[in-house]
């Protein structure tokens, strides 16, 4: 957590330094009347740093370009007449908030509303100043996207990968706890076991929520996610169901159960290696299939273990889709 906070402070410090450079550049090249545009740009870059906009940089750069030009034009028109300005300001602010309050976790609308207010405080009086202001706003929109490409490159990808690894570690801890517990434990120990499992479920939920939030935060449109992220969501659901199935297991000191759990640990550790390297091969799905074939005949009448096998099959299905998608992307890149 401390490392994440240090990285966050470091990124914001870089943005602030770059913002000061932009602010001084605006002041020097476009005059002090447009220096406030630099303030709006810096505020926008800092506010949007927590949102990954690198999934579709061209589309996002066009959106920000239109949004900044929009606040520049309407703030200029609003200064012509004080009464007309009331209606124009209401319409402009309403349109900004209506279109950008689509993500309740990240306040995308803040930099544009503040930027609009900054421009009202420092209005331009001549048309040549207005043109310079539009140029400043256009450059500002590009600055936000460039700062995203520099500082947020692979940020969401690394965060998802990290949470998947933590999720797998939590499942491994569940198996370890299960193997070390006595079947004939007392009622007090059973209660403490339920408490520990509840805490572990809370950790699993935390990691899953982080994965889901990150995926939806970086989606390329307001309503849809791409095929890769859709598969990752299915994969996270499979791991959640696997964790719940493990928590329901009741051991009977059977040697086959011990062997099953040991092989399951090896399988999960193997998956951790693939995730860390971000390199999935069909061999892993073959290992999953071998695991299922090995134990399906022994535990077809044992619901808790059979449920794990079913979840493992769903896991194989998601991983197969992920491997096929990555292979398709490699082929597409080579054919270009």
JSON list of N, CA, C and O in Angstrom, two decimals, residues 15-16 60 74 92 115 120 134 137 174 176 207 225 271 294 312 329:
[
{"chain": "A", "resi": 15, "resn": "UNK", "atom": "N", "xyz": [3.44, 15.37, -12.88]},
{"chain": "A", "resi": 15, "resn": "UNK", "atom": "CA", "xyz": [2.40, 16.12, -13.57]},
{"chain": "A", "resi": 15, "resn": "UNK", "atom": "C", "xyz": [2.43, 17.59, -13.14]},
{"chain": "A", "resi": 15, "resn": "UNK", "atom": "O", "xyz": [2.28, 18.51, -13.95]},
{"chain": "A", "resi": 16, "resn": "UNK", "atom": "N", "xyz": [2.65, 17.82, -11.85]},
{"chain": "A", "resi": 16, "resn": "UNK", "atom": "CA", "xyz": [2.67, 19.19, -11.34]},
{"chain": "A", "resi": 16, "resn": "UNK", "atom": "C", "xyz": [3.84, 19.97, -11.94]},
{"chain": "A", "resi": 16, "resn": "UNK", "atom": "O", "xyz": [3.68, 21.12, -12.35]},
{"chain": "A", "resi": 60, "resn": "UNK", "atom": "N", "xyz": [-10.00, 9.52, -27.04]},
{"chain": "A", "resi": 60, "resn": "UNK", "atom": "CA", "xyz": [-10.03, 10.38, -25.86]},
{"chain": "A", "resi": 60, "resn": "UNK", "atom": "C", "xyz": [-9.45, 11.76, -26.13]},
{"chain": "A", "resi": 60, "resn": "UNK", "atom": "O", "xyz": [-9.94, 12.76, -25.59]},
{"chain": "A", "resi": 74, "resn": "UNK", "atom": "N", "xyz": [-17.98, 28.87, -25.51]},
{"chain": "A", "resi": 74, "resn": "UNK", "atom": "CA", "xyz": [-19.15, 29.33, -24.75]},
{"chain": "A", "resi": 74, "resn": "UNK", "atom": "C", "xyz": [-18.79, 30.35, -23.69]},
{"chain": "A", "resi": 74, "resn": "UNK", "atom": "O", "xyz": [-19.58, 31.25, -23.40]},
{"chain": "A", "resi": 92, "resn": "UNK", "atom": "N", "xyz": [-24.15, 25.63, -20.77]},
{"chain": "A", "resi": 92, "resn": "UNK", "atom": "CA", "xyz": [-22.80, 25.10, -20.94]},
{"chain": "A", "resi": 92, "resn": "UNK", "atom": "C", "xyz": [-22.42, 24.17, -19.78]},
{"chain": "A", "resi": 92, "resn": "UNK", "atom": "O", "xyz": [-21.92, 23.06, -19.99]},
{"chain": "A", "resi": 115, "resn": "UNK", "atom": "N", "xyz": [-12.33, 24.67, -15.42]},
{"chain": "A", "resi": 115, "resn": "UNK", "atom": "CA", "xyz": [-11.74, 25.38, -16.56]},
{"chain": "A", "resi": 115, "resn": "UNK", "atom": "C", "xyz": [-12.69, 26.43, -17.10]},
{"chain": "A", "resi": 115, "resn": "UNK", "atom": "O", "xyz": [-12.27, 27.55, -17.44]},
{"chain": "A", "resi": 120, "resn": "UNK", "atom": "N", "xyz": [-14.14, 32.28, -17.43]},
{"chain": "A", "resi": 120, "resn": "UNK", "atom": "CA", "xyz": [-15.07, 33.38, -17.15]},
{"chain": "A", "resi": 120, "resn": "UNK", "atom": "C", "xyz": [-14.41, 34.47, -16.31]},
{"chain": "A", "resi": 120, "resn": "UNK", "atom": "O", "xyz": [-14.70, 35.66, -16.47]},
{"chain": "A", "resi": 134, "resn": "UNK", "atom": "N", "xyz": [-8.12, 29.52, -27.89]},
{"chain": "A", "resi": 134, "resn": "UNK", "atom": "CA", "xyz": [-8.51, 28.22, -28.46]},
{"chain": "A", "resi": 134, "resn": "UNK", "atom": "C", "xyz": [-7.27, 27.36, -28.73]},
{"chain": "A", "resi": 134, "resn": "UNK", "atom": "O", "xyz": [-7.30, 26.14, -28.53]},
{"chain": "A", "resi": 137, "resn": "UNK", "atom": "N", "xyz": [-6.16, 25.98, -25.43]},
{"chain": "A", "resi": 137, "resn": "UNK", "atom": "CA", "xyz": [-7.03, 24.88, -25.00]},
{"chain": "A", "resi": 137, "resn": "UNK", "atom": "C", "xyz": [-6.76, 23.61, -25.79]},
{"chain": "A", "resi": 137, "resn": "UNK", "atom": "O", "xyz": [-6.76, 22.50, -25.23]},
{"chain": "A", "resi": 174, "resn": "UNK", "atom": "N", "xyz": [-6.11, -20.36, 1.69]},
{"chain": "A", "resi": 174, "resn": "UNK", "atom": "CA", "xyz": [-7.30, -21.11, 2.08]},
{"chain": "A", "resi": 174, "resn": "UNK", "atom": "C", "xyz": [-7.03, -22.61, 2.07]},
{"chain": "A", "resi": 174, "resn": "UNK", "atom": "O", "xyz": [-7.44, -23.34, 2.98]},
{"chain": "A", "resi": 176, "resn": "UNK", "atom": "N", "xyz": [-4.09, -24.06, 2.31]},
{"chain": "A", "resi": 176, "resn": "UNK", "atom": "CA", "xyz": [-3.13, -24.36, 3.36]},
{"chain": "A", "resi": 176, "resn": "UNK", "atom": "C", "xyz": [-3.80, -24.46, 4.72]},
{"chain": "A", "resi": 176, "resn": "UNK", "atom": "O", "xyz": [-3.52, -25.37, 5.51]},
{"chain": "A", "resi": 207, "resn": "UNK", "atom": "N", "xyz": [-10.05, -8.00, -3.69]},
{"chain": "A", "resi": 207, "resn": "UNK", "atom": "CA", "xyz": [-9.25, -8.15, -4.92]},
{"chain": "A", "resi": 207, "resn": "UNK", "atom": "C", "xyz": [-10.15, -8.18, -6.15]},
{"chain": "A", "resi": 207, "resn": "UNK", "atom": "O", "xyz": [-9.82, -7.58, -7.19]},
{"chain": "A", "resi": 225, "resn": "UNK", "atom": "N", "xyz": [-17.13, -3.16, -22.78]},
{"chain": "A", "resi": 225, "resn": "UNK", "atom": "CA", "xyz": [-15.72, -3.49, -22.58]},
{"chain": "A", "resi": 225, "resn": "UNK", "atom": "C", "xyz": [-15.29, -4.39, -23.72]},
{"chain": "A", "resi": 225, "resn": "UNK", "atom": "O", "xyz": [-16.11, -5.05, -24.35]},
{"chain": "A", "resi": 271, "resn": "UNK", "atom": "N", "xyz": [-0.43, -21.26, -12.54]},
{"chain": "A", "resi": 271, "resn": "UNK", "atom": "CA", "xyz": [-1.20, -20.14, -13.09]},
{"chain": "A", "resi": 271, "resn": "UNK", "atom": "C", "xyz": [-0.59, -18.81, -12.67]},
{"chain": "A", "resi": 271, "resn": "UNK", "atom": "O", "xyz": [-0.58, -17.85, -13.45]},
{"chain": "A", "resi": 294, "resn": "UNK", "atom": "N", "xyz": [-8.15, -36.74, -14.02]},
{"chain": "A", "resi": 294, "resn": "UNK", "atom": "CA", "xyz": [-7.55, -37.59, -12.99]},
{"chain": "A", "resi": 294, "resn": "UNK", "atom": "C", "xyz": [-8.49, -37.79, -11.81]},
{"chain": "A", "resi": 294, "resn": "UNK", "atom": "O", "xyz": [-8.57, -38.89, -11.24]},
{"chain": "A", "resi": 312, "resn": "UNK", "atom": "N", "xyz": [-12.96, -25.55, -12.05]},
{"chain": "A", "resi": 312, "resn": "UNK", "atom": "CA", "xyz": [-11.70, -25.67, -12.78]},
{"chain": "A", "resi": 312, "resn": "UNK", "atom": "C", "xyz": [-11.97, -25.78, -14.29]},
{"chain": "A", "resi": 312, "resn": "UNK", "atom": "O", "xyz": [-11.22, -25.21, -15.11]},
{"chain": "A", "resi": 329, "resn": "UNK", "atom": "N", "xyz": [-4.39, -11.85, -31.89]},
{"chain": "A", "resi": 329, "resn": "UNK", "atom": "CA", "xyz": [-3.77, -10.52, -31.95]},
{"chain": "A", "resi": 329, "resn": "UNK", "atom": "C", "xyz": [-2.37, -10.60, -32.51]},
{"chain": "A", "resi": 329, "resn": "UNK", "atom": "O", "xyz": [-1.93, -9.73, -33.27]}
]
